[in-house]
Amino acid sequence: MSALLAAAPQHITTPSVAYKALAPIFIVLGAALLGVLVEAVVPRRERFNVQVGLALAGLIGAVIWVGAIHGTSLTTPSPAGNNVPFAGSLAIDPVGLFIQGTVLALAILSVLLMAERSVDVGSPIVASAATVVGSPEDRRLALTDRVQTEVFPLMMFAVSGMLIFPIANNLLLMFVALEVLSLPLYLMAGMSRRRRLLSQEAAVKYFLLGAFASAFFLYGLALIYGYADSVDLPKIFAATRESSSSDVLLYLGLALLLVGLLFKAGIAPFHSWTPDVYQGSPTPVTAFMAACTKVAAFGAILRVLYVGFSSSAWDWRPVVWGVAIASMVVGALFGLTQTDVKRILAYSSIAHAGFILVGMVALTKDGISSVLFYILTYGFTTLAAFGLLMIVRDSDGEATHLSQWSGLARKSPFVAVVMTILLMSMAGIPLTSGFTGKFFVFRAAYHVAAPLVVIALICSAIAAFFYLRIIVLMFFAEPPENGPTIAIPGWSTSVALTFGVVVTVVLGLYPQWLLDVASQAAKLTG
C-alpha cells in the first residue's frame, strides 16, 4: 500500500469548468427541472400560466446571457480554459454562441405557439397523453378546456440538449446531447389533440428511426476511437494528420457519424421520417422541430467536419456533394407531388437542408458565415409558416389540404399576403431573407463547387413551383363551398407570427448587420 501511495502523482490537474460560460445551459436545465416540480405541486387550474411563464423566463434569461458572453468574447480575449470548459469537451466559441442564441430565440417563439388557446377549445396539445385514443375519457377531455402542460418541461429538456449539441468538442458528449434533445421530441410528436392515431404513428416512426440513427452514431464513435484513441475532436484532427493506423476505421467511423447527424437534420437519403412526423405532430411541435432541431443539427455537423475532420476534407467533400444533391433533388421533386401543406413544408425543409450543405462545402470563413445566416433566416420563416397554418381551420381542425386554401385571399387577404411573403422567402425571391441567404451560400461555394451551385439553382427553381402553386391557389382559384375559416389567434401566436414575418422582411431588405454579426461569429475553436 505504501508503495502505491508513493507512486501516486503528487499533483492532480483538475479540469476547468467555466460556470459562467455554461450558464445558459444551466438556466434552461433549471427551468426544465422546475417545470417538473410545477407539475407535481401546482394546482391544475394554475399550472398552464406558471409553465408558460417559467419556460419564457428561462429562455429569455438564457438568450440574454448568451448575448453577454458573445459581447464579452468580442471585446476582451477569454482567459485560457474559459472557452473550452470540462477539460476541452465543450467549446464556447463564436459559432457555438451564435447557434445557441438562434436556438433560444426560436424556442421562445415556439413556446408562444404552444401557449395558443384561442383558435381551438383547450390547446393543440392533447389534454392527457396517457388516455387511449377514442376512449370515453379521451372524448370527455376533448370537450373540456383542460390543457396539457407537460409539454413545456419536455421542450425545455430538448432545448438544453440543443444548446450542448453544437458546442460539444467530444463525440461521446455529443451523443449524450443528441439523446437529450431527441427523447423529448419523440414524446412531443405523439401529443396532437386532433388526429391522435396519425400523431402517435408519427411518434413511433420517429422513435424507431431515431434509435437506428443513434446506433449508427454510437458505432461510428467507437470506430473513430479505435482509429484516434480519443473521442475529442481536436485529438481526432491531430490523429488524421499524424496517425499511422489504417484509414478504414476513420472513413467508416465518419460515415456512420454522418448518418446520425444527417438524420437529425432531415437530410436525404436519411429523410424518410420528416414528412410523416411533420404532418402527424402537433403543429407547434412541428414548428419547433423544423426550426430549432435543424439549427442545432447543422451546428453539430459544422463542428464535426470543420474541427475534427478538416484535414481529410478532400475525402468527405464528395460525400457531402452527393448528399446535398440528393437532398435538393428529393425535396424539390417530391414536394411537387404533395397535396398537404405540412408535407409540402416538410419536403421544403429537406431541400433547404441541401442548400445549407452547399455552403458547408466551401470550407472557408465565408462559407461558415453564410450557413449561420441561412439557418437563422430559415428558422424564423419556417416557424412563422407553421404558425400561420394553425389559424386556417375547418370543422376537423387545421385545414392543411391544398384544395382548402383555394380562394383564401377573398376570405382573408391579410393571411394570404403574409403566407405569400413567407413562401416567397422559401422560394428565394429577391427582397426576402431567403434570397439573401441563398445568394451568400451559393456565392461562398461557387469558387470551389461551381457545378454544385448550378444544380442548387436548378433545384431551387423547381422547388419554387410548389410555393407558387399555393400562392396561385390563394389568389386566383375559386374558394370551395365549405371553405375553412380564419381563427383569431391569441396574443402569444400573434407575437410569434409578427416576429417571424418581420424578421423575414427586415433581413431581406437590410441584411448587412446580421451578415456582419455572422462574419464575426465564423470562428470555431478546436
Short mmCIF file of C-alpha atoms in Angstrom, two decimals:
data_model
loop_
_atom_site.label_atom_id
_atom_site.label_comp_id
_atom_site.label_asym_id
_atom_site.label_seq_id
_atom_site.Cartn_x
_atom_site.Cartn_y
_atom_site.Cartn_z
CA MET A 1 0.00 0.00 0.00
CA SER A 2 2.81 2.38 0.89
CA ALA A 3 4.48 1.65 -2.44
CA LEU A 4 1.24 2.50 -4.29
CA LEU A 5 0.89 5.75 -2.35
CA ALA A 6 4.49 6.65 -3.12
CA ALA A 7 3.94 6.02 -6.82
CA ALA A 8 0.76 8.11 -6.93
CA PRO A 9 1.11 11.55 -8.56
CA GLN A 10 1.59 14.39 -6.10
CA HIS A 11 -0.28 16.98 -8.18
CA ILE A 12 -3.64 16.31 -9.82
CA THR A 13 -4.74 18.73 -12.53
CA THR A 14 -8.44 19.42 -12.23
CA PRO A 15 -10.39 20.32 -15.38
CA SER A 16 -11.69 23.82 -15.94
CA VAL A 17 -15.48 24.10 -15.68
CA ALA A 18 -16.17 27.79 -16.56
CA TYR A 19 -19.59 28.04 -14.98
CA LYS A 20 -20.25 31.49 -16.44
CA ALA A 21 -19.81 30.23 -19.98
CA LEU A 22 -22.17 27.32 -19.30
CA ALA A 23 -24.79 29.43 -17.52
CA PRO A 24 -27.28 29.42 -20.45
CA ILE A 25 -27.39 25.61 -20.36
CA PHE A 26 -27.80 25.60 -16.58
CA ILE A 27 -30.60 28.19 -16.78
CA VAL A 28 -32.59 26.14 -19.31
CA LEU A 29 -31.99 22.89 -17.42
CA GLY A 30 -33.00 24.58 -14.18
CA ALA A 31 -36.23 25.83 -15.78
CA ALA A 32 -36.94 22.30 -17.06
CA LEU A 33 -36.45 20.79 -13.59
CA LEU A 34 -38.62 23.47 -12.02
CA GLY A 35 -41.25 22.66 -14.63
CA VAL A 36 -41.27 19.06 -13.43
CA LEU A 37 -41.81 20.28 -9.87
CA VAL A 38 -44.62 22.55 -11.06
CA GLU A 39 -46.40 19.51 -12.49
CA ALA A 40 -46.23 17.91 -9.05
CA VAL A 41 -47.15 20.74 -6.69
CA VAL A 42 -49.09 23.47 -8.56
CA PRO A 43 -52.88 23.06 -8.88
CA ARG A 44 -54.05 22.13 -12.37
CA ARG A 45 -56.05 25.31 -12.82
CA GLU A 46 -52.95 27.48 -12.38
CA ARG A 47 -50.40 25.15 -13.94
CA PHE A 48 -50.63 26.35 -17.54
CA ASN A 49 -49.80 30.01 -16.82
CA VAL A 50 -46.99 29.03 -14.45
CA GLN A 51 -45.42 26.67 -17.01
CA VAL A 52 -45.60 29.21 -19.84
CA GLY A 53 -44.13 31.96 -17.66
CA LEU A 54 -41.38 29.68 -16.37
CA ALA A 55 -40.40 28.50 -19.86
CA LEU A 56 -40.33 32.04 -21.25
CA ALA A 57 -38.35 33.34 -18.28
CA GLY A 58 -35.77 30.57 -18.62
CA LEU A 59 -35.33 31.03 -22.36
CA ILE A 60 -35.19 34.83 -22.21
CA GLY A 61 -32.67 34.70 -19.37
CA ALA A 62 -30.53 32.21 -21.31
CA VAL A 63 -30.56 34.23 -24.54
CA ILE A 64 -29.59 37.41 -22.63
CA TRP A 65 -26.68 35.52 -21.04
CA VAL A 66 -25.57 34.18 -24.44
CA GLY A 67 -25.57 37.75 -25.78
CA ALA A 68 -23.49 38.93 -22.82
CA ILE A 69 -20.94 36.12 -23.33
CA HIS A 70 -20.74 36.89 -27.05
CA GLY A 71 -20.23 40.60 -26.41
CA THR A 72 -17.52 39.89 -23.85
CA SER A 73 -15.71 37.48 -26.18
CA LEU A 74 -15.60 40.15 -28.90
CA THR A 75 -14.24 42.91 -26.66
CA THR A 76 -11.86 41.02 -24.38
CA PRO A 77 -10.00 37.78 -25.06
CA SER A 78 -11.10 34.87 -22.88
CA PRO A 79 -8.60 33.55 -20.31
CA ALA A 80 -7.10 30.18 -21.03
CA GLY A 81 -9.60 27.43 -20.40
CA ASN A 82 -12.67 29.67 -20.32
CA ASN A 83 -13.67 28.79 -23.88
CA VAL A 84 -13.10 25.04 -23.54
CA PRO A 85 -14.75 24.00 -20.25
CA PHE A 86 -14.88 20.48 -18.87
CA ALA A 87 -11.36 19.59 -19.99
CA GLY A 88 -11.99 20.68 -23.56
CA SER A 89 -15.14 18.61 -24.06
CA LEU A 90 -17.16 21.78 -24.76
CA ALA A 91 -16.14 24.75 -26.91
CA ILE A 92 -17.66 28.15 -26.12
CA ASP A 93 -16.67 29.80 -29.39
CA PRO A 94 -18.42 32.42 -31.57
CA VAL A 95 -20.07 29.82 -33.83
CA GLY A 96 -21.44 27.92 -30.85
CA LEU A 97 -22.74 31.11 -29.22
CA PHE A 98 -24.42 32.24 -32.45
CA ILE A 99 -26.18 28.89 -32.83
CA GLN A 100 -27.17 28.83 -29.16
CA GLY A 101 -28.66 32.30 -29.46
CA THR A 102 -30.56 31.29 -32.60
CA VAL A 103 -31.96 28.15 -30.94
CA LEU A 104 -33.06 30.11 -27.89
CA ALA A 105 -34.73 32.86 -29.92
CA LEU A 106 -36.63 30.30 -32.00
CA ALA A 107 -37.53 28.35 -28.87
CA ILE A 108 -39.12 31.47 -27.35
CA LEU A 109 -41.39 31.79 -30.38
CA SER A 110 -42.15 28.06 -30.20
CA VAL A 111 -43.29 28.41 -26.59
CA LEU A 112 -45.62 31.21 -27.69
CA LEU A 113 -47.12 28.95 -30.37
CA MET A 114 -47.58 26.12 -27.86
CA ALA A 115 -49.32 28.55 -25.50
CA GLU A 116 -52.12 29.17 -28.03
CA ARG A 117 -55.59 28.56 -26.58
CA SER A 118 -57.85 30.84 -28.65
CA VAL A 119 -58.13 29.08 -32.01
CA ASP A 120 -59.49 25.84 -30.55
CA VAL A 121 -61.03 24.53 -27.36
CA GLY A 122 -58.16 23.86 -24.99
CA SER A 123 -54.91 23.58 -26.90
CA PRO A 124 -53.33 21.93 -29.99
CA ILE A 125 -51.65 19.61 -27.48
CA VAL A 126 -53.63 16.63 -26.17
CA ALA A 127 -55.14 17.15 -22.71
CA SER A 128 -53.79 13.84 -21.39
CA ALA A 129 -51.22 11.89 -23.36
CA ALA A 130 -51.94 8.75 -21.32
CA THR A 131 -55.56 8.35 -22.46
CA VAL A 132 -56.47 5.73 -25.07
CA VAL A 133 -57.47 7.19 -28.43
CA GLY A 134 -61.25 7.09 -28.86
CA SER A 135 -61.96 6.08 -25.26
CA PRO A 136 -64.77 7.78 -23.26
CA GLU A 137 -62.11 9.60 -21.23
CA ASP A 138 -60.46 10.85 -24.43
CA ARG A 139 -63.79 12.14 -25.78
CA ARG A 140 -64.63 13.79 -22.47
CA LEU A 141 -61.30 15.59 -22.29
CA ALA A 142 -61.66 16.71 -25.92
CA LEU A 143 -64.78 18.68 -24.95
CA THR A 144 -63.23 20.36 -21.92
CA ASP A 145 -60.88 23.28 -21.57
CA ARG A 146 -58.20 21.13 -19.97
CA VAL A 147 -54.71 21.89 -21.32
CA GLN A 148 -51.61 19.75 -21.47
CA THR A 149 -48.73 21.38 -19.58
CA GLU A 150 -46.13 18.61 -19.50
CA VAL A 151 -45.06 19.65 -22.99
CA PHE A 152 -43.26 22.74 -21.64
CA PRO A 153 -40.70 20.99 -19.39
CA LEU A 154 -40.24 18.38 -22.14
CA MET A 155 -39.46 21.16 -24.56
CA MET A 156 -37.01 22.77 -22.14
CA PHE A 157 -35.12 19.49 -21.77
CA ALA A 158 -34.95 19.27 -25.57
CA VAL A 159 -33.63 22.84 -25.78
CA SER A 160 -30.92 22.06 -23.21
CA GLY A 161 -29.73 19.22 -25.45
CA MET A 162 -29.80 21.56 -28.45
CA LEU A 163 -27.58 24.02 -26.58
CA ILE A 164 -24.98 21.33 -25.86
CA PHE A 165 -25.15 19.59 -29.25
CA PRO A 166 -23.44 22.29 -31.39
CA ILE A 167 -20.70 23.13 -28.85
CA ALA A 168 -19.66 19.57 -27.96
CA ASN A 169 -15.97 19.00 -28.72
CA ASN A 170 -16.25 15.42 -27.51
CA LEU A 171 -18.18 12.87 -29.57
CA LEU A 172 -19.41 10.99 -26.50
CA LEU A 173 -20.83 14.18 -25.01
CA MET A 174 -22.33 15.00 -28.42
CA PHE A 175 -24.10 11.63 -28.36
CA VAL A 176 -25.49 12.36 -24.89
CA ALA A 177 -26.74 15.76 -26.13
CA LEU A 178 -28.28 14.05 -29.16
CA GLU A 179 -30.28 11.75 -26.91
CA VAL A 180 -31.28 14.55 -24.53
CA LEU A 181 -32.73 16.59 -27.39
CA SER A 182 -34.28 13.60 -29.17
CA LEU A 183 -36.15 11.74 -26.42
CA PRO A 184 -38.49 14.62 -25.51
CA LEU A 185 -39.20 15.18 -29.22
CA TYR A 186 -40.33 11.55 -29.62
CA LEU A 187 -42.90 12.14 -26.87
CA MET A 188 -43.97 15.57 -28.11
CA ALA A 189 -44.59 14.26 -31.62
CA GLY A 190 -47.37 11.99 -30.32
CA MET A 191 -49.25 14.66 -28.38
CA SER A 192 -51.52 16.07 -31.08
CA ARG A 193 -55.00 16.75 -29.73
CA ARG A 194 -56.66 16.02 -33.07
CA ARG A 195 -55.82 13.13 -35.41
CA ARG A 196 -54.39 11.26 -32.44
CA LEU A 197 -53.70 8.00 -34.29
CA LEU A 198 -51.76 9.82 -37.01
CA SER A 199 -49.82 11.67 -34.32
CA GLN A 200 -48.96 8.52 -32.38
CA GLU A 201 -47.94 6.75 -35.58
CA ALA A 202 -45.61 9.65 -36.34
CA ALA A 203 -44.10 9.42 -32.85
CA VAL A 204 -43.45 5.68 -33.21
CA LYS A 205 -41.81 6.16 -36.64
CA TYR A 206 -39.69 8.97 -35.32
CA PHE A 207 -38.61 6.93 -32.29
CA LEU A 208 -37.72 3.76 -34.22
CA LEU A 209 -35.80 5.53 -36.96
CA GLY A 210 -34.16 7.82 -34.43
CA ALA A 211 -32.99 4.84 -32.42
CA PHE A 212 -31.35 3.36 -35.53
CA ALA A 213 -29.67 6.70 -36.29
CA SER A 214 -28.37 6.95 -32.73
CA ALA A 215 -26.97 3.42 -33.00
CA PHE A 216 -25.15 4.38 -36.21
CA PHE A 217 -23.69 7.44 -34.48
CA LEU A 218 -22.53 5.40 -31.49
CA TYR A 219 -20.97 2.70 -33.68
CA GLY A 220 -19.18 5.38 -35.70
CA LEU A 221 -17.92 6.90 -32.45
CA ALA A 222 -16.45 3.52 -31.45
CA LEU A 223 -14.66 3.16 -34.79
CA ILE A 224 -13.24 6.67 -34.54
CA TYR A 225 -11.98 5.87 -31.04
CA GLY A 226 -10.29 2.78 -32.42
CA TYR A 227 -8.55 4.97 -35.01
CA ALA A 228 -7.59 8.04 -32.95
CA ASP A 229 -7.53 6.57 -29.41
CA SER A 230 -9.72 9.52 -28.41
CA VAL A 231 -13.22 10.92 -28.96
CA ASP A 232 -12.15 14.56 -28.61
CA LEU A 233 -12.44 16.38 -31.94
CA PRO A 234 -9.06 18.23 -31.67
CA LYS A 235 -7.28 14.93 -30.94
CA ILE A 236 -9.11 13.26 -33.82
CA PHE A 237 -7.90 16.10 -36.05
CA ALA A 238 -4.31 15.54 -34.86
CA ALA A 239 -4.65 11.80 -35.49
CA THR A 240 -5.82 12.34 -39.08
CA ARG A 241 -2.58 14.26 -39.70
CA GLU A 242 -0.15 12.04 -37.81
CA SER A 243 -1.65 8.59 -37.18
CA SER A 244 -0.19 5.55 -38.93
CA SER A 245 -3.34 3.48 -38.33
CA SER A 246 -5.44 2.17 -41.18
CA ASP A 247 -7.74 4.82 -42.65
CA VAL A 248 -10.54 2.25 -42.98
CA LEU A 249 -11.62 2.86 -39.39
CA LEU A 250 -11.53 6.61 -39.99
CA TYR A 251 -13.70 6.56 -43.10
CA LEU A 252 -16.18 4.02 -41.77
CA GLY A 253 -16.44 5.85 -38.46
CA LEU A 254 -17.01 9.22 -40.14
CA ALA A 255 -19.61 7.74 -42.47
CA LEU A 256 -21.57 6.29 -39.54
CA LEU A 257 -21.28 9.53 -37.59
CA LEU A 258 -22.70 11.41 -40.54
CA VAL A 259 -25.67 9.04 -40.75
CA GLY A 260 -26.73 10.03 -37.24
CA LEU A 261 -26.16 13.74 -37.83
CA LEU A 262 -27.80 13.85 -41.26
CA PHE A 263 -30.83 12.00 -39.89
CA LYS A 264 -31.32 14.60 -37.18
CA ALA A 265 -31.06 17.41 -39.75
CA GLY A 266 -33.59 15.68 -42.03
CA ILE A 267 -31.23 15.40 -44.99
CA ALA A 268 -31.79 12.91 -47.82
CA PRO A 269 -31.34 9.98 -48.04
CA PHE A 270 -32.00 9.91 -44.27
CA HIS A 271 -35.16 11.99 -44.51
CA SER A 272 -37.96 9.41 -44.64
CA TRP A 273 -39.24 10.33 -41.17
CA THR A 274 -39.61 14.03 -41.94
CA PRO A 275 -42.89 14.25 -43.93
CA ASP A 276 -44.79 11.81 -41.68
CA VAL A 277 -43.58 13.34 -38.42
CA TYR A 278 -44.14 16.92 -39.59
CA GLN A 279 -47.67 16.03 -40.68
CA GLY A 280 -48.64 13.98 -37.61
CA SER A 281 -47.13 16.09 -34.84
CA PRO A 282 -48.99 18.99 -33.23
CA THR A 283 -48.28 21.99 -35.44
CA PRO A 284 -46.47 24.00 -32.70
CA VAL A 285 -44.24 20.97 -32.07
CA THR A 286 -43.64 20.66 -35.82
CA ALA A 287 -42.60 24.31 -35.92
CA PHE A 288 -40.22 23.71 -33.00
CA MET A 289 -38.66 20.67 -34.67
CA ALA A 290 -38.40 22.30 -38.10
CA ALA A 291 -36.66 25.38 -36.72
CA CYS A 292 -34.69 24.58 -33.57
CA THR A 293 -33.69 20.96 -34.24
CA LYS A 294 -32.38 21.75 -37.71
CA VAL A 295 -30.32 24.70 -36.45
CA ALA A 296 -28.74 22.61 -33.67
CA ALA A 297 -28.06 19.69 -36.04
CA PHE A 298 -26.26 21.86 -38.57
CA GLY A 299 -24.22 23.38 -35.78
CA ALA A 300 -23.06 19.89 -34.80
CA ILE A 301 -22.31 18.97 -38.43
CA LEU A 302 -20.23 22.13 -38.79
CA ARG A 303 -18.22 21.32 -35.68
CA VAL A 304 -17.59 17.68 -36.56
CA LEU A 305 -16.49 18.34 -40.15
CA TYR A 306 -14.56 21.56 -39.61
CA VAL A 307 -12.92 20.84 -36.23
CA GLY A 308 -12.43 17.07 -36.26
CA PHE A 309 -12.04 16.19 -39.93
CA SER A 310 -10.98 19.32 -41.81
CA SER A 311 -7.61 17.79 -42.71
CA SER A 312 -9.41 14.99 -44.59
CA ALA A 313 -11.81 17.36 -46.33
CA TRP A 314 -10.86 16.03 -49.77
CA ASP A 315 -12.15 12.65 -48.65
CA TRP A 316 -15.52 13.69 -47.19
CA ARG A 317 -16.28 16.61 -49.51
CA PRO A 318 -17.51 14.32 -52.37
CA VAL A 319 -19.84 12.62 -49.89
CA VAL A 320 -21.28 15.98 -48.85
CA TRP A 321 -21.66 16.84 -52.55
CA GLY A 322 -23.69 13.69 -53.12
CA VAL A 323 -25.83 14.13 -50.00
CA ALA A 324 -26.51 17.79 -50.84
CA ILE A 325 -27.59 16.91 -54.38
CA ALA A 326 -29.79 14.07 -53.13
CA SER A 327 -31.45 16.30 -50.55
CA MET A 328 -32.11 19.12 -53.02
CA VAL A 329 -33.48 16.80 -55.70
CA VAL A 330 -35.66 14.78 -53.30
CA GLY A 331 -37.03 17.90 -51.64
CA ALA A 332 -37.77 19.67 -54.92
CA LEU A 333 -39.25 16.75 -56.88
CA PHE A 334 -41.25 15.04 -54.14
CA GLY A 335 -42.58 18.38 -52.95
CA LEU A 336 -44.28 18.78 -56.33
CA THR A 337 -46.47 15.73 -55.72
CA GLN A 338 -47.78 16.66 -52.27
CA THR A 339 -51.31 17.85 -51.55
CA ASP A 340 -50.92 18.57 -47.83
CA VAL A 341 -49.36 21.90 -46.85
CA LYS A 342 -47.50 20.44 -43.87
CA ARG A 343 -45.95 17.75 -46.08
CA ILE A 344 -45.03 20.42 -48.65
CA LEU A 345 -43.21 22.35 -45.93
CA ALA A 346 -41.55 19.10 -44.83
CA TYR A 347 -40.11 18.48 -48.30
CA SER A 348 -39.22 22.16 -48.44
CA SER A 349 -37.11 21.66 -45.30
CA ILE A 350 -35.35 18.71 -46.97
CA ALA A 351 -34.50 20.86 -49.99
CA HIS A 352 -33.27 23.71 -47.79
CA ALA A 353 -31.05 21.29 -45.90
CA GLY A 354 -29.34 20.54 -49.20
CA PHE A 355 -28.88 24.26 -49.88
CA ILE A 356 -27.25 24.70 -46.46
CA LEU A 357 -24.84 21.83 -47.19
CA VAL A 358 -23.75 23.68 -50.33
CA GLY A 359 -22.32 26.41 -48.10
CA MET A 360 -20.51 23.86 -45.93
CA VAL A 361 -18.59 22.58 -48.94
CA ALA A 362 -16.75 25.91 -49.21
CA LEU A 363 -14.56 25.23 -46.12
CA THR A 364 -13.96 28.97 -45.71
CA LYS A 365 -14.96 31.69 -43.26
CA ASP A 366 -17.46 32.99 -45.82
CA GLY A 367 -18.97 29.51 -46.02
CA ILE A 368 -19.45 29.33 -42.24
CA SER A 369 -20.92 32.84 -42.00
CA SER A 370 -23.32 32.19 -44.89
CA VAL A 371 -24.50 28.97 -43.25
CA LEU A 372 -25.09 30.78 -39.95
CA PHE A 373 -27.11 33.48 -41.70
CA TYR A 374 -29.12 30.91 -43.67
CA ILE A 375 -30.12 28.74 -40.73
CA LEU A 376 -31.27 31.76 -38.73
CA THR A 377 -33.43 33.20 -41.50
CA TYR A 378 -34.79 29.77 -42.44
CA GLY A 379 -35.72 29.09 -38.82
CA PHE A 380 -37.79 32.26 -38.41
CA THR A 381 -39.52 31.88 -41.77
CA THR A 382 -40.42 28.24 -41.25
CA LEU A 383 -41.66 28.78 -37.71
CA ALA A 384 -43.93 31.61 -38.89
CA ALA A 385 -45.28 29.48 -41.75
CA PHE A 386 -46.26 26.64 -39.44
CA GLY A 387 -47.73 29.15 -37.01
CA LEU A 388 -49.93 30.52 -39.79
CA LEU A 389 -51.22 27.02 -40.51
CA MET A 390 -52.68 26.94 -37.00
CA ILE A 391 -55.26 29.65 -37.73
CA VAL A 392 -56.61 28.30 -41.06
CA ARG A 393 -59.22 25.81 -39.81
CA ASP A 394 -62.27 23.76 -40.66
CA SER A 395 -64.58 21.58 -38.57
CA ASP A 396 -61.87 18.90 -38.21
CA GLY A 397 -59.15 21.27 -37.06
CA GLU A 398 -56.37 22.73 -39.18
CA ALA A 399 -57.14 22.94 -42.91
CA THR A 400 -53.93 21.60 -44.40
CA HIS A 401 -55.16 20.17 -47.73
CA LEU A 402 -54.24 22.31 -50.71
CA SER A 403 -57.81 22.41 -52.01
CA GLN A 404 -58.91 24.11 -48.80
CA TRP A 405 -56.56 27.01 -49.47
CA SER A 406 -58.26 27.87 -52.76
CA GLY A 407 -59.52 31.44 -52.79
CA LEU A 408 -58.21 32.13 -49.29
CA ALA A 409 -57.33 35.70 -50.28
CA ARG A 410 -61.01 36.54 -50.73
CA LYS A 411 -61.81 35.46 -47.19
CA SER A 412 -58.70 36.87 -45.50
CA PRO A 413 -56.40 38.98 -47.72
CA PHE A 414 -54.08 39.67 -44.78
CA VAL A 415 -53.41 35.99 -44.05
CA ALA A 416 -52.88 35.30 -47.77
CA VAL A 417 -50.40 38.17 -48.09
CA VAL A 418 -48.45 37.07 -45.01
CA MET A 419 -48.28 33.48 -46.27
CA THR A 420 -47.17 34.77 -49.67
CA ILE A 421 -44.26 36.66 -48.08
CA LEU A 422 -43.14 33.54 -46.23
CA LEU A 423 -43.44 31.31 -49.31
CA MET A 424 -41.54 33.85 -51.43
CA SER A 425 -38.74 33.79 -48.88
CA MET A 426 -38.58 29.99 -49.01
CA ALA A 427 -38.50 30.17 -52.80
CA GLY A 428 -35.63 32.66 -52.71
CA ILE A 429 -37.44 35.60 -54.28
CA PRO A 430 -35.47 38.90 -54.02
CA LEU A 431 -36.15 41.34 -51.17
CA THR A 432 -36.75 38.47 -48.75
CA SER A 433 -34.34 36.90 -46.28
CA GLY A 434 -34.49 33.60 -48.19
CA PHE A 435 -33.00 35.21 -51.29
CA THR A 436 -30.19 36.82 -49.28
CA GLY A 437 -29.39 33.53 -47.56
CA LYS A 438 -29.26 31.55 -50.79
CA PHE A 439 -27.21 34.21 -52.55
CA PHE A 440 -24.44 34.22 -49.94
CA VAL A 441 -24.43 30.43 -49.54
CA PHE A 442 -24.11 29.94 -53.29
CA ARG A 443 -21.50 32.70 -53.61
CA ALA A 444 -19.35 31.13 -50.87
CA ALA A 445 -19.40 27.74 -52.60
CA TYR A 446 -19.10 28.90 -56.20
CA HIS A 447 -15.29 29.10 -56.34
CA VAL A 448 -14.82 25.53 -55.08
CA ALA A 449 -18.03 23.82 -56.21
CA ALA A 450 -19.46 25.65 -59.24
CA PRO A 451 -21.28 22.56 -60.63
CA LEU A 452 -22.93 22.01 -57.25
CA VAL A 453 -24.13 25.63 -57.22
CA VAL A 454 -25.61 25.18 -60.70
CA ILE A 455 -27.52 22.08 -59.54
CA ALA A 456 -28.69 24.02 -56.48
CA LEU A 457 -30.02 26.82 -58.67
CA ILE A 458 -31.93 24.34 -60.84
CA CYS A 459 -33.44 22.62 -57.79
CA SER A 460 -34.31 25.98 -56.30
CA ALA A 461 -36.21 26.87 -59.48
CA ILE A 462 -38.06 23.54 -59.38
CA ALA A 463 -38.95 23.96 -55.71
CA ALA A 464 -40.29 27.45 -56.40
CA PHE A 465 -43.13 25.82 -58.35
CA PHE A 466 -44.88 24.29 -55.33
CA TYR A 467 -44.53 27.53 -53.38
CA LEU A 468 -46.05 29.49 -56.26
CA ARG A 469 -48.80 26.89 -56.62
CA ILE A 470 -50.04 27.72 -53.11
CA ILE A 471 -49.91 31.45 -53.92
CA VAL A 472 -51.88 30.96 -57.14
CA LEU A 473 -54.48 28.89 -55.30
CA MET A 474 -54.93 31.54 -52.63
CA PHE A 475 -55.36 34.47 -55.01
CA PHE A 476 -56.70 33.14 -58.31
CA ALA A 477 -58.70 29.96 -57.59
CA GLU A 478 -62.36 29.76 -56.66
CA PRO A 479 -62.99 29.08 -52.96
CA PRO A 480 -64.66 25.74 -52.07
CA GLU A 481 -68.25 25.67 -50.86
CA ASN A 482 -67.33 24.67 -47.32
CA GLY A 483 -64.10 26.60 -47.14
CA PRO A 484 -62.02 26.98 -44.00
CA THR A 485 -62.39 29.80 -41.53
CA ILE A 486 -59.66 32.07 -40.23
CA ALA A 487 -59.46 31.85 -36.46
CA ILE A 488 -58.47 34.90 -34.45
CA PRO A 489 -55.21 33.94 -32.74
CA GLY A 490 -54.38 34.76 -29.15
CA TRP A 491 -51.70 37.22 -28.12
CA SER A 492 -48.95 34.60 -27.98
CA THR A 493 -49.46 33.34 -31.53
CA SER A 494 -49.85 36.91 -32.80
CA VAL A 495 -46.50 37.88 -31.28
CA ALA A 496 -44.75 34.80 -32.72
CA LEU A 497 -46.20 35.33 -36.20
CA THR A 498 -45.43 39.05 -36.19
CA PHE A 499 -41.85 38.49 -35.11
CA GLY A 500 -41.26 35.75 -37.69
CA VAL A 501 -42.66 37.81 -40.56
CA VAL A 502 -40.84 40.99 -39.52
CA VAL A 503 -37.50 39.15 -39.35
CA THR A 504 -38.15 37.64 -42.81
CA VAL A 505 -38.86 41.06 -44.34
CA VAL A 506 -36.23 43.08 -42.49
CA LEU A 507 -33.40 40.62 -43.20
CA GLY A 508 -34.41 40.68 -46.85
CA LEU A 509 -34.25 44.48 -47.06
CA TYR A 510 -31.45 45.18 -44.54
CA PRO A 511 -29.35 42.03 -44.12
CA GLN A 512 -25.94 43.63 -43.72
CA TRP A 513 -25.97 43.98 -39.94
CA LEU A 514 -26.68 40.28 -39.43
CA LEU A 515 -24.17 39.33 -42.12
CA ASP A 516 -21.56 41.31 -40.17
CA VAL A 517 -22.51 39.52 -36.95
CA ALA A 518 -22.34 36.14 -38.71
CA SER A 519 -18.96 37.02 -40.20
CA GLN A 520 -17.58 37.94 -36.77
CA ALA A 521 -19.02 34.71 -35.36
CA ALA A 522 -17.49 32.47 -38.05
CA LYS A 523 -14.76 31.12 -35.75
CA LEU A 524 -14.56 27.56 -34.47
CA THR A 525 -12.37 26.59 -31.50
CA GLY A 526 -10.60 23.28 -31.83
#
